[in-house]
mmCIF file of C-alpha atoms and ligand atoms in Angstrom:
data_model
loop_
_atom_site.group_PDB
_atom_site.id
_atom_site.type_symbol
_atom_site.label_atom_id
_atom_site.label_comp_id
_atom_site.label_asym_id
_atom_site.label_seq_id
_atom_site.Cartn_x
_atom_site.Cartn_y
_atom_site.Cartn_z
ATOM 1 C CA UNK N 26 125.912 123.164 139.341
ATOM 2 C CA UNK N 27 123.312 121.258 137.072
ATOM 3 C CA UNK N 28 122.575 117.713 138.757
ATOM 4 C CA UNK N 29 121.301 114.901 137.166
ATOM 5 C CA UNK N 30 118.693 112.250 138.344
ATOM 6 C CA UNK N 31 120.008 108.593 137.655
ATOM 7 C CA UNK N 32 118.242 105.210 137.167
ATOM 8 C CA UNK N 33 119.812 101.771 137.508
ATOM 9 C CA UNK N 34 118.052 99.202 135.138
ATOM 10 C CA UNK N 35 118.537 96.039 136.493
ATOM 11 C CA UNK N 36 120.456 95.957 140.047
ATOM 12 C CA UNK N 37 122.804 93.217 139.681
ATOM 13 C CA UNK N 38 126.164 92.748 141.018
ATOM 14 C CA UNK N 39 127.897 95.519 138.232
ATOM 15 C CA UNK N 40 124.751 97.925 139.199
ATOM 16 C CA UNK N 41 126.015 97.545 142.737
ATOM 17 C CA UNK N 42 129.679 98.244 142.287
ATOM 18 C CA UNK N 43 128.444 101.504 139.574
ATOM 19 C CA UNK N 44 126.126 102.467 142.663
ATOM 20 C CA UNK N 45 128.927 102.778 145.269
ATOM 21 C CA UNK N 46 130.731 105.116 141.986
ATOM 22 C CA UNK N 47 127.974 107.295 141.646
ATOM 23 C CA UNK N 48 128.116 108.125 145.309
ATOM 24 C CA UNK N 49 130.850 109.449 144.778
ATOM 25 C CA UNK N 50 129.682 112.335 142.424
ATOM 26 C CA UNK N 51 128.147 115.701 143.674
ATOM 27 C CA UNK N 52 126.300 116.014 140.379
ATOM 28 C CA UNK N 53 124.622 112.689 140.767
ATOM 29 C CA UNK N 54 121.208 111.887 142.125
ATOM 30 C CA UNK N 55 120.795 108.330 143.353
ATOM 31 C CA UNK N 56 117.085 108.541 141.264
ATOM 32 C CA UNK N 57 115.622 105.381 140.662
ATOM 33 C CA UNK N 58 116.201 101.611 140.302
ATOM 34 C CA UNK N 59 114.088 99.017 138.209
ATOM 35 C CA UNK N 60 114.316 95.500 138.790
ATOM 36 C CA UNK N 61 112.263 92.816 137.590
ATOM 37 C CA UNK N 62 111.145 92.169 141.232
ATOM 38 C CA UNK N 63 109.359 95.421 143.112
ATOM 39 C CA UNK N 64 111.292 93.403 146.333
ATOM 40 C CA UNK N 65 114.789 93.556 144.802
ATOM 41 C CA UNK N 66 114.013 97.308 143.877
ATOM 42 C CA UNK N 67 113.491 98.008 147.355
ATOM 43 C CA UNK N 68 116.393 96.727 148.782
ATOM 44 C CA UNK N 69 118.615 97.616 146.422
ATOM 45 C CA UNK N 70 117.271 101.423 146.452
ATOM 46 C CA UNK N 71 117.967 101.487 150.590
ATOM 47 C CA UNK N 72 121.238 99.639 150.319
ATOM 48 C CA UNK N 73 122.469 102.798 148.221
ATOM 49 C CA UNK N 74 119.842 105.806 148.905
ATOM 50 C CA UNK N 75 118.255 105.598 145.581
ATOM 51 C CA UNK N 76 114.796 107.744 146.260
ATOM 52 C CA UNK N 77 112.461 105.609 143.523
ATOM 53 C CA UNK N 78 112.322 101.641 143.607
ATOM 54 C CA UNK N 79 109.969 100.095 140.475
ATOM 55 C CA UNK N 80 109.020 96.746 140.182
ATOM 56 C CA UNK N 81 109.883 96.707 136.289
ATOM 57 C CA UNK N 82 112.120 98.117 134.041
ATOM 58 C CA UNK N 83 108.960 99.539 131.831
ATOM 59 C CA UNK N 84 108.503 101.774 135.294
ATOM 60 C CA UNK N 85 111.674 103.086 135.408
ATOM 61 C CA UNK N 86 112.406 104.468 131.661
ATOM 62 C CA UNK N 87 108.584 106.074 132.247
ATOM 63 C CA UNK N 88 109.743 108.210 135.003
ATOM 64 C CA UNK N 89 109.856 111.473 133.464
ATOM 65 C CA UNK N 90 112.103 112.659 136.338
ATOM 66 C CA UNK N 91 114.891 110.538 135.083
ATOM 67 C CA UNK N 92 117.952 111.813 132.913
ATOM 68 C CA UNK N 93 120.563 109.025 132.699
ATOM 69 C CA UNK N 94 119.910 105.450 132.846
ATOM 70 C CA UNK N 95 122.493 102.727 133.508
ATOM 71 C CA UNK N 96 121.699 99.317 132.109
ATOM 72 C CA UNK N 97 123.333 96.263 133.450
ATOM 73 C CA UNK N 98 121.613 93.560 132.520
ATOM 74 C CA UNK N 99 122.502 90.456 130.812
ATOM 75 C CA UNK N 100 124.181 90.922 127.633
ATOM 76 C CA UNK N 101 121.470 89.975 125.320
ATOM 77 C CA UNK N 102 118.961 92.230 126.651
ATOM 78 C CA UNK N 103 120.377 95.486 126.269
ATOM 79 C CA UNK N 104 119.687 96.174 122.609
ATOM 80 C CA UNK N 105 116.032 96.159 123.368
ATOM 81 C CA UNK N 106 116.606 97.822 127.476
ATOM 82 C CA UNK N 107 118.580 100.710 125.264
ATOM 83 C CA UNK N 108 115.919 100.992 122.776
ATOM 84 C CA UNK N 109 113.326 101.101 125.499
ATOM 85 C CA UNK N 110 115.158 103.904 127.460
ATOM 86 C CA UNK N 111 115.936 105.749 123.973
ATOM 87 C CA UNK N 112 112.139 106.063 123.139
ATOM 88 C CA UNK N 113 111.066 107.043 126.508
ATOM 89 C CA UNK N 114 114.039 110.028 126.220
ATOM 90 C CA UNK N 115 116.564 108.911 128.665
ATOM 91 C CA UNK N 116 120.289 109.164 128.052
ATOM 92 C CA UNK N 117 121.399 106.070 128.347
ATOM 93 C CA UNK N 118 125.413 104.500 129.489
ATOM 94 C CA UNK N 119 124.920 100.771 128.646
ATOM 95 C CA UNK N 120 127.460 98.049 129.605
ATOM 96 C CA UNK N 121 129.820 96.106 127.725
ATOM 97 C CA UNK N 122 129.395 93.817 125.605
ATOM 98 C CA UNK N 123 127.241 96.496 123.961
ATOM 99 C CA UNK N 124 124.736 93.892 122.711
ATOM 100 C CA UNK N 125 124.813 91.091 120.416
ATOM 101 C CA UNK N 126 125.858 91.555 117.203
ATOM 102 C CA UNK N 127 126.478 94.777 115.137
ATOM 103 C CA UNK N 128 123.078 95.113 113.628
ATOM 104 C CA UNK N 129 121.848 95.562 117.580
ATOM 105 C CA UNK N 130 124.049 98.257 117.797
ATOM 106 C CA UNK N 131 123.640 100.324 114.437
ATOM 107 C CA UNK N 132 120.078 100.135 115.764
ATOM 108 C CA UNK N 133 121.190 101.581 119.444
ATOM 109 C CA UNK N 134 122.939 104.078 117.562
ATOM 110 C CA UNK N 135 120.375 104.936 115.130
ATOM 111 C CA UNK N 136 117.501 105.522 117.873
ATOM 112 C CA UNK N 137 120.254 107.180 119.952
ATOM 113 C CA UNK N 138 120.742 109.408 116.808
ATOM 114 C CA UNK N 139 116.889 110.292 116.054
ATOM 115 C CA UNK N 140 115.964 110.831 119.412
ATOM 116 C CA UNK N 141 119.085 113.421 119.918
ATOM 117 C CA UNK N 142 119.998 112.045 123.045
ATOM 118 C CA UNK N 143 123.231 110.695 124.867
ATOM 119 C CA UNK N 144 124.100 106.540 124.309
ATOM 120 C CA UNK N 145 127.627 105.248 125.502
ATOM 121 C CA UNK N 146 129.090 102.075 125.850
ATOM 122 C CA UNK N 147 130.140 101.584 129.996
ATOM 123 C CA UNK N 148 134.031 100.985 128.591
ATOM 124 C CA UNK N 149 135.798 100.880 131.773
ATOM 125 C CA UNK N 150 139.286 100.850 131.451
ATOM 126 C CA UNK N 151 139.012 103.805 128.943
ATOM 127 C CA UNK N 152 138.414 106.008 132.169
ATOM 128 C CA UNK N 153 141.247 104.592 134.281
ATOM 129 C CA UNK N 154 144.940 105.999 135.393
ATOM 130 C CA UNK N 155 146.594 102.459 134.043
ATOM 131 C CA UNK N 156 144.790 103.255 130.564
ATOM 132 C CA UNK N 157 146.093 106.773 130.667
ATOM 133 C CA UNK N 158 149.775 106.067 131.756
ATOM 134 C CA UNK N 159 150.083 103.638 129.299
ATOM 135 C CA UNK N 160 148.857 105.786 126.071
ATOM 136 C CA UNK N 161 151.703 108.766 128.131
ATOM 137 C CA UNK N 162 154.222 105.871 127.691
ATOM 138 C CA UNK N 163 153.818 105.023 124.116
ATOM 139 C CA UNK N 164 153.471 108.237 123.060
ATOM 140 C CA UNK N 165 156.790 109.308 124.675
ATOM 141 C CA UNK N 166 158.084 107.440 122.583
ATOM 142 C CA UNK N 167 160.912 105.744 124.819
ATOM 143 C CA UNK N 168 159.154 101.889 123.923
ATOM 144 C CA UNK N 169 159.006 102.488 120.281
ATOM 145 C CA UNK N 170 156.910 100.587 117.634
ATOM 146 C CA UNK N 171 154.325 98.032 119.243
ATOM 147 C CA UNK N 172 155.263 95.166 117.654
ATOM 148 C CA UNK N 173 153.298 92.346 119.292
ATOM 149 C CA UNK N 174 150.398 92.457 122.077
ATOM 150 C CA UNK N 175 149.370 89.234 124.287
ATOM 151 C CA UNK N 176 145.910 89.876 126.204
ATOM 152 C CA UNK N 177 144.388 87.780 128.515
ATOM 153 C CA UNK N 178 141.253 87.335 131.163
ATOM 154 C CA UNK N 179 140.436 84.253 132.885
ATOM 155 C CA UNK N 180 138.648 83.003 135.877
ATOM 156 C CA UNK N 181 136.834 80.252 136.845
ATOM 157 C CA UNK N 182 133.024 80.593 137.621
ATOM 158 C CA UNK N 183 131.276 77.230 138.834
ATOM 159 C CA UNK N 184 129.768 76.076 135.923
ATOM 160 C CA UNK N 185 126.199 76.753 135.918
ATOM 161 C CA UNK N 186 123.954 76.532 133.187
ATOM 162 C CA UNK N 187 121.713 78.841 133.878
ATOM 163 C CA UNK N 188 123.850 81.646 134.805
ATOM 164 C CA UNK N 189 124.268 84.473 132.389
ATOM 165 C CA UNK N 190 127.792 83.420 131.885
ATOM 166 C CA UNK N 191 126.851 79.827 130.438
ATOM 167 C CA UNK N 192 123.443 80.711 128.940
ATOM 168 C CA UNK N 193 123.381 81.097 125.127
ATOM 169 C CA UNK N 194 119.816 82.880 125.630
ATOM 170 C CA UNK N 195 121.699 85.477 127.618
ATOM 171 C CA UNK N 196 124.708 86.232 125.541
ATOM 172 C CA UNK N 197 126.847 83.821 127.888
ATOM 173 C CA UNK N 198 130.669 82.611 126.769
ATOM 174 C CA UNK N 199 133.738 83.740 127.831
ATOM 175 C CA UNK N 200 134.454 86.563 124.510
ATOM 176 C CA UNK N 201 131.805 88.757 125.054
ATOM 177 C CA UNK N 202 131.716 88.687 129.293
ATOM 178 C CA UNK N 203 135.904 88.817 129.860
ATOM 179 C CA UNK N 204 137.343 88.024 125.939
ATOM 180 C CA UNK N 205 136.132 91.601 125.444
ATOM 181 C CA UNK N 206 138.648 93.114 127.170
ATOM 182 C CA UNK N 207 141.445 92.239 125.306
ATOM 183 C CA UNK N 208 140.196 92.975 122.282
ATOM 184 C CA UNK N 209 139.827 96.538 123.500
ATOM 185 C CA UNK N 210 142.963 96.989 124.300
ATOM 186 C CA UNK N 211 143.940 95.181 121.144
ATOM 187 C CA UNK N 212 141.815 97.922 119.515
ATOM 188 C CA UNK N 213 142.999 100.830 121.532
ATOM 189 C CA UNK N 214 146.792 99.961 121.533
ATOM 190 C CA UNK N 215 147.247 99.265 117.635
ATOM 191 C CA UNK N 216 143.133 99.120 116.057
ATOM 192 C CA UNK N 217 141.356 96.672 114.022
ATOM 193 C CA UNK N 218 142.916 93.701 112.663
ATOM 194 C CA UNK N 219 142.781 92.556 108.982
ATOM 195 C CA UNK N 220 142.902 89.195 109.511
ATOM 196 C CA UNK N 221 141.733 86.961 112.333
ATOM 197 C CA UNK N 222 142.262 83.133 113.623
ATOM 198 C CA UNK N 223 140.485 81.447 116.356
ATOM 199 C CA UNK N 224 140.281 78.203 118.462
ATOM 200 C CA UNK N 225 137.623 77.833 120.725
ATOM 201 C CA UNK N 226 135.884 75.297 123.123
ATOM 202 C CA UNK N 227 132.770 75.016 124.375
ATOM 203 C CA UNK N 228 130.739 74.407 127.985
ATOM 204 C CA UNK N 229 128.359 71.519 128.266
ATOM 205 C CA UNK N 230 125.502 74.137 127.908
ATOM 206 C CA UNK N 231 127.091 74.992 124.154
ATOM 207 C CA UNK N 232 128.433 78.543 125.117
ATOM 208 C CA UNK N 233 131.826 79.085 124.408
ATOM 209 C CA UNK N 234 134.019 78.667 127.415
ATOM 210 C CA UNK N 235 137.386 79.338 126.024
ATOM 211 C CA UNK N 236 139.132 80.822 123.198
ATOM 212 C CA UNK N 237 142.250 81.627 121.488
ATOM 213 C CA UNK N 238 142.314 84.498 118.981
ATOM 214 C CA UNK N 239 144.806 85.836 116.981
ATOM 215 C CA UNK N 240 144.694 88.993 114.978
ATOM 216 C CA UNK N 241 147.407 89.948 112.091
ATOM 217 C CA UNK N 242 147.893 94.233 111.088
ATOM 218 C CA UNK N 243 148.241 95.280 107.804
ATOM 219 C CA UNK N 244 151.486 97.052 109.504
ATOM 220 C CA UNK N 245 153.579 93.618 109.950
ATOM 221 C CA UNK N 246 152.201 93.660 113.789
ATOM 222 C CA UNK N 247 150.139 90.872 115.470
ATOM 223 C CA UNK N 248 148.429 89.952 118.692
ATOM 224 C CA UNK N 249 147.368 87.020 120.664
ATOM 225 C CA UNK N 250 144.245 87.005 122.759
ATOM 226 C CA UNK N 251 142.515 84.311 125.121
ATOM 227 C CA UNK N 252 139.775 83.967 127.701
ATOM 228 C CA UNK N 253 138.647 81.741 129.440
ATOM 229 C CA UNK N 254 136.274 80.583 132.735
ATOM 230 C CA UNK N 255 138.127 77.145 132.925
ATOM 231 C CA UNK N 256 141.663 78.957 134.100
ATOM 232 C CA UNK N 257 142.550 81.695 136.537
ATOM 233 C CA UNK N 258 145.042 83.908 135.167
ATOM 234 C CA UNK N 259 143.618 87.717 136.113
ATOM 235 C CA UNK N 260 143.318 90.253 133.597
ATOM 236 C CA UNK N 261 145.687 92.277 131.392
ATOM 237 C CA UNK N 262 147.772 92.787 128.040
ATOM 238 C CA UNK N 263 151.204 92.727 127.574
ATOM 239 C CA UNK N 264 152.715 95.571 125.188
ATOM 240 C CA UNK N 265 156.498 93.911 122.756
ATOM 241 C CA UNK N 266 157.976 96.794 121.487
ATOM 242 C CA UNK N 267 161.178 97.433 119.892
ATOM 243 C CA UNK N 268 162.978 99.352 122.597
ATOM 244 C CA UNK N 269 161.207 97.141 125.658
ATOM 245 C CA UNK N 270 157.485 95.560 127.003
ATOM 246 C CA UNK N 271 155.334 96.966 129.282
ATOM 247 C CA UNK N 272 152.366 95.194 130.954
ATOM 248 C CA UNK N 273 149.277 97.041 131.390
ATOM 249 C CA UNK N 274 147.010 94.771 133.998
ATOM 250 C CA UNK N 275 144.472 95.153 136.939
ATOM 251 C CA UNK N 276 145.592 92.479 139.490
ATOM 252 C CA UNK N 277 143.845 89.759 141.352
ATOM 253 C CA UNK N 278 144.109 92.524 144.495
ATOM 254 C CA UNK N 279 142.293 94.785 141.915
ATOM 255 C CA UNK N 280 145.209 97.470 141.783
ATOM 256 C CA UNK N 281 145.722 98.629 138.332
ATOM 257 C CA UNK N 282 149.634 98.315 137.384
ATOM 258 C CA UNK N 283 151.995 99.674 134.684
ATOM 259 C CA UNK N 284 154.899 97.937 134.670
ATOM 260 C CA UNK N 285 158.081 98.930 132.654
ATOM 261 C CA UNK N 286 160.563 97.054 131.084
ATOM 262 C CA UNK N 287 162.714 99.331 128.820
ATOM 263 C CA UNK N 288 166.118 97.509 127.327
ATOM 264 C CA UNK N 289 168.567 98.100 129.489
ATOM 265 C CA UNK N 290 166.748 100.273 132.505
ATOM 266 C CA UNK N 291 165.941 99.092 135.797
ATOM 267 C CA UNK N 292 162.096 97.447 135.506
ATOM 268 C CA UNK N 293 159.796 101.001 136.713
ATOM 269 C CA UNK N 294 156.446 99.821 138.193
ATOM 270 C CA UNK N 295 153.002 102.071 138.582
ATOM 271 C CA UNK N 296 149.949 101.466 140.543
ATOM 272 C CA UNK N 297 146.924 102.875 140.647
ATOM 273 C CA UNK N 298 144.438 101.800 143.490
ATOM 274 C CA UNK N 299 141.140 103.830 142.552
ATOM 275 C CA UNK N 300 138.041 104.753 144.940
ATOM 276 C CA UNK N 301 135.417 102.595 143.913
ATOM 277 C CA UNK N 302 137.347 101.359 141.114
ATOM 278 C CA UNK N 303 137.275 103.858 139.326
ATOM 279 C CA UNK N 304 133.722 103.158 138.257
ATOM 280 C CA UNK N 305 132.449 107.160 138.770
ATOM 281 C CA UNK N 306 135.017 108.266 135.969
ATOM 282 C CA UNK N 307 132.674 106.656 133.118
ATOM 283 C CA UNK N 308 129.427 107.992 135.201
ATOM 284 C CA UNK N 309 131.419 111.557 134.953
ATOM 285 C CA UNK N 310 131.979 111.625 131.556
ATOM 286 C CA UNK N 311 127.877 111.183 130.597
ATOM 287 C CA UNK N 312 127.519 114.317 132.736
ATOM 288 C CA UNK N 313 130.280 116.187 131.456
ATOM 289 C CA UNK N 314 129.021 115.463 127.886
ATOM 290 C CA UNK N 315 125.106 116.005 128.512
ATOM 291 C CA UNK N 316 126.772 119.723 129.989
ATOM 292 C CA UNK N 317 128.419 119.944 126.909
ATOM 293 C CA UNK N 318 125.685 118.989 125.098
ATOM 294 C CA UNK N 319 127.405 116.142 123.491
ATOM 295 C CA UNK N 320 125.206 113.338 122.355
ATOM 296 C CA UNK N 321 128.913 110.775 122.482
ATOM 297 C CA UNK N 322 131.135 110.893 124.450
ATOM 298 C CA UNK N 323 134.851 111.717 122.886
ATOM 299 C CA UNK N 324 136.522 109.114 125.081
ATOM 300 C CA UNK N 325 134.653 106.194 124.139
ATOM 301 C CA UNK N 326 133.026 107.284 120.857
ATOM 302 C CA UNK N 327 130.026 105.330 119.179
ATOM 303 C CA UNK N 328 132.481 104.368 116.263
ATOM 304 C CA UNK N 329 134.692 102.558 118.783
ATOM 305 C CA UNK N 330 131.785 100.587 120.006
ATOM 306 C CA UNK N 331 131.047 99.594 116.519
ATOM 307 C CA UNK N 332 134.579 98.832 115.773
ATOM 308 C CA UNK N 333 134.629 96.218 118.263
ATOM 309 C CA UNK N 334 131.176 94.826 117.630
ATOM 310 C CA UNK N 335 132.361 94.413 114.622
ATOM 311 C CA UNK N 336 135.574 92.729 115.336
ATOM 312 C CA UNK N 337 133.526 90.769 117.842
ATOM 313 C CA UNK N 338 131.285 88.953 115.235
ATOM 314 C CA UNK N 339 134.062 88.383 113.164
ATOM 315 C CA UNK N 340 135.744 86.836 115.934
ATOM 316 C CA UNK N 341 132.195 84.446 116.569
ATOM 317 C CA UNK N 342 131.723 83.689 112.664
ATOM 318 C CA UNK N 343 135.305 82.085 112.746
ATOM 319 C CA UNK N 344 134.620 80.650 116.311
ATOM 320 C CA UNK N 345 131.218 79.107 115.339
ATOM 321 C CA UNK N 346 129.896 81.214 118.172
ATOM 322 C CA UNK N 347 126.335 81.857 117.385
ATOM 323 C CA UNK N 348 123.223 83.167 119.723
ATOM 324 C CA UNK N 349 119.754 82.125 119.809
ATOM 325 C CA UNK N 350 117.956 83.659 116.954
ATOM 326 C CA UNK N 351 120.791 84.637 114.636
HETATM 327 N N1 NAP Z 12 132.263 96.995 133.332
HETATM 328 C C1 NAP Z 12 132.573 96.003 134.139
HETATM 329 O O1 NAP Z 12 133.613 96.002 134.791
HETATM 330 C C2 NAP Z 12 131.599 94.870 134.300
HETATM 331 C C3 NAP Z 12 131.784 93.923 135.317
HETATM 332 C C4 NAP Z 12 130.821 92.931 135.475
HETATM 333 C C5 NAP Z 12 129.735 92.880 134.620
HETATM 334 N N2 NAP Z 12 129.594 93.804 133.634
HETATM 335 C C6 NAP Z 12 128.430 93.748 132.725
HETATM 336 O O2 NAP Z 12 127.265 94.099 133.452
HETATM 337 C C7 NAP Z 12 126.152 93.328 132.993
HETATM 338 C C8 NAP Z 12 125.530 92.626 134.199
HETATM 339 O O3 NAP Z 12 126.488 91.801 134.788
HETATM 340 P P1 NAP Z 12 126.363 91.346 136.336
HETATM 341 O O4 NAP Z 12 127.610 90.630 136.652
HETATM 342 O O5 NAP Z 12 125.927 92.482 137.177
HETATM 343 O O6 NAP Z 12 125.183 90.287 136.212
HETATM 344 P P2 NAP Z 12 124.155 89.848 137.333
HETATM 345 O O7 NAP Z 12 124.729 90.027 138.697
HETATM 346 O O8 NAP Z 12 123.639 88.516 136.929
HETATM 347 O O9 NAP Z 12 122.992 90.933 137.188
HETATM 348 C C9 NAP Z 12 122.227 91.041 136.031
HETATM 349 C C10 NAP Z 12 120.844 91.540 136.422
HETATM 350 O O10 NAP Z 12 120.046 91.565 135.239
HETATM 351 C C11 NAP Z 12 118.693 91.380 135.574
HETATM 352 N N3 NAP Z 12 118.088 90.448 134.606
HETATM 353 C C12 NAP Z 12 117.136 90.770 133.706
HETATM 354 N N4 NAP Z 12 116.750 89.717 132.999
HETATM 355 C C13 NAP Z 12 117.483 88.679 133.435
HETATM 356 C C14 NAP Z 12 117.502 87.313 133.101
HETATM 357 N N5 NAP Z 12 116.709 86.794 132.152
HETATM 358 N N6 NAP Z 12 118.359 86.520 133.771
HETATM 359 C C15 NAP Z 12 119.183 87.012 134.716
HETATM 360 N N7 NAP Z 12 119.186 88.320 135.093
HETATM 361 C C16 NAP Z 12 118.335 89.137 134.460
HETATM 362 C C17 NAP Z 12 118.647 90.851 137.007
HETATM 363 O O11 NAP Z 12 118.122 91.898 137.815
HETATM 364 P P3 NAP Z 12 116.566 91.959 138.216
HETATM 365 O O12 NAP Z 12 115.982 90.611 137.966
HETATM 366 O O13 NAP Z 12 116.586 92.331 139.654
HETATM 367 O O14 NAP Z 12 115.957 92.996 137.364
HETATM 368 C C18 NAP Z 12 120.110 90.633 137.380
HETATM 369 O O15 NAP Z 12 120.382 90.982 138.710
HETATM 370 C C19 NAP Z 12 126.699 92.385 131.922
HETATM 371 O O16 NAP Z 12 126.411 92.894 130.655
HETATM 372 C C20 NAP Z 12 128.192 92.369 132.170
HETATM 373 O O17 NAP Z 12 128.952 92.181 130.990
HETATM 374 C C21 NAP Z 12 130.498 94.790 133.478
#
């Protein structure tokens, strides 16, 4: 069994909860971790048994013993983390939101491409048993025609202007941290709008803190998205279909749940309570596909990431979202 050596760029609270995934995989090595601070490293590399702890993230994509890296940093550093990682030859998973705008990621794509190696977007639910049972359910048929989708995420976060929630330098607003989500499963379920309407308001740093989007199909269908960190309504999307709904959500107890409602059948619920949330599946898939020697991954391929960047930005131009040095 080929085993791979992994590096964590940037040990934050995601790296920790992708950590406790990867421990999970015989073909994983807990490799390396690069933080900013040599101290964080440290104690971040004992917490979880990584063997390598560098004081900066220039450290870690020079290890030439490294095959994957995972970057989790803040939102508007990982076009040039990727890029970094890219040119020192590591295959690189990346977390969501991608980067910044679409021209970030043609460029992710476009190193990813001349280099030959492996780039992903960390897409979580695309990995997860609520994802899967859902696509089983439409495609059975017994739901019919999607006709309408609602999608939601909220929480509330103290408000804190220099957190990378609330600071414009870092990407921060509500669409690309938790808005994201239900645009992918607006995406996945019925795929890019032709027209789109938004509200939004802002936090007194300027990011975004809430927003209202609505997307209209080319097929008669429509759906209705909003995030927010000024409300606390969980995450998840309901499905309207012609023969009956069905909501597709990861609860505040963070089960994943299916539930049901055909016209005229009892209400049928499914839930789905994963090992470390299900964060090894995506961590599984970059090893399957560097196996296969696949530079994308089939699940989550690079023209889905670009989809949504792209729907993304068109959702900000209408929003008057805009990021430092745009
Ligand atoms: N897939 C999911 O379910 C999921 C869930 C949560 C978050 N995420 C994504 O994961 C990424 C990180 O989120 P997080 O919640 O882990 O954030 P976090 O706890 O704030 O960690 C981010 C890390 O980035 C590093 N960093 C580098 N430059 C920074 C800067 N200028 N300011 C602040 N931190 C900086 C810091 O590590 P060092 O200073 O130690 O290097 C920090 O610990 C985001 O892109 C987020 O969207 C994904």
């Amino acid at each position: 069994m080929k085993k791979y050596n992994w590096g964590i760029l940037a040990p934050g609270k995601m790296s920790a909860k992708f950590a406790r995934g990867l421990k999970l995989l015989d073909k994983a090595v807990l490799y390396s971790v690069g933080s900013r601070d040599s101290g964080r490293a440290e104690k971040f590399a004992s917490e979880y048994g990584f063997l390598q702890a560098y004081g900066s993230y220039e450290e870690l994509a020079a290890d030439d013993k490294t095959d994957i890296v995972y970057i989790a940093s803040p939102h508007s550093l990982h076009h040039q983390h990727t890029l970094m990682c890219l040119r020192n030859g590591k295959n690189v998973i990346c977390e969501k939101a991608f980067a910044l705008n679409t021209r970030q990621v043609q460029e992710m794509i476009a190193e990813a491409r001349k280099q030959n190696l492996f780039l992903m977007e960390a897409l979580w639910p695309h990995f997860q048993p609520f994802y899967r049972k859902a696509h089983e359910i439409l495609k059975s048929g017994m739901l019919g025609e999607i006709l309408h989708l609602h999608g939601w995420f909220s929480f509330q976060p103290p408000f804190d202007p220099t957190d990378r929630k609330f600071n414009l330098q870092l990407g921060g607003g509500s669409l690309l941290d938790i808005g994201i989500y239900p645009v992918i499963d607006a995406l996945t379920f019925i795929g890019v709008p032709y027209e789109i309407h938004t509200f939004a308001l802002f936090s007194p740093s300027g990011s975004e803190e809430s927003i209202t989007v609505s997307f209209r199909y080319n097929s008669g269908k429509m759906a209705d998205l909003y995030s927010s960190f000024k409300t606390n309504e969980g995450i998840g999307c309901k499905l309207l279909c012609e023969k009956g709904n069905m909501i597709v959500s990861r609860g505040r107890d963070m089960n994943q749940r299916v539930i049901l409602e055909v016209h005229g059948r009892p209400v049928e619920e499914f839930v789905f309570s994963p090992e470390a949330m299900g964060y090894h599946w995506e961590a599984e898939e970059v090893m399957r596909c560097l196996d296969n020697n696949l530079t994308e991954s089939p699940v989550v391929p690079l023209s889905f990431s670009l989809d949504l960047i792209r729907t993304l930005d068109r959702i900000r131009e209408k929003a008057g979202i805009v990021f430092p040095g745009e």
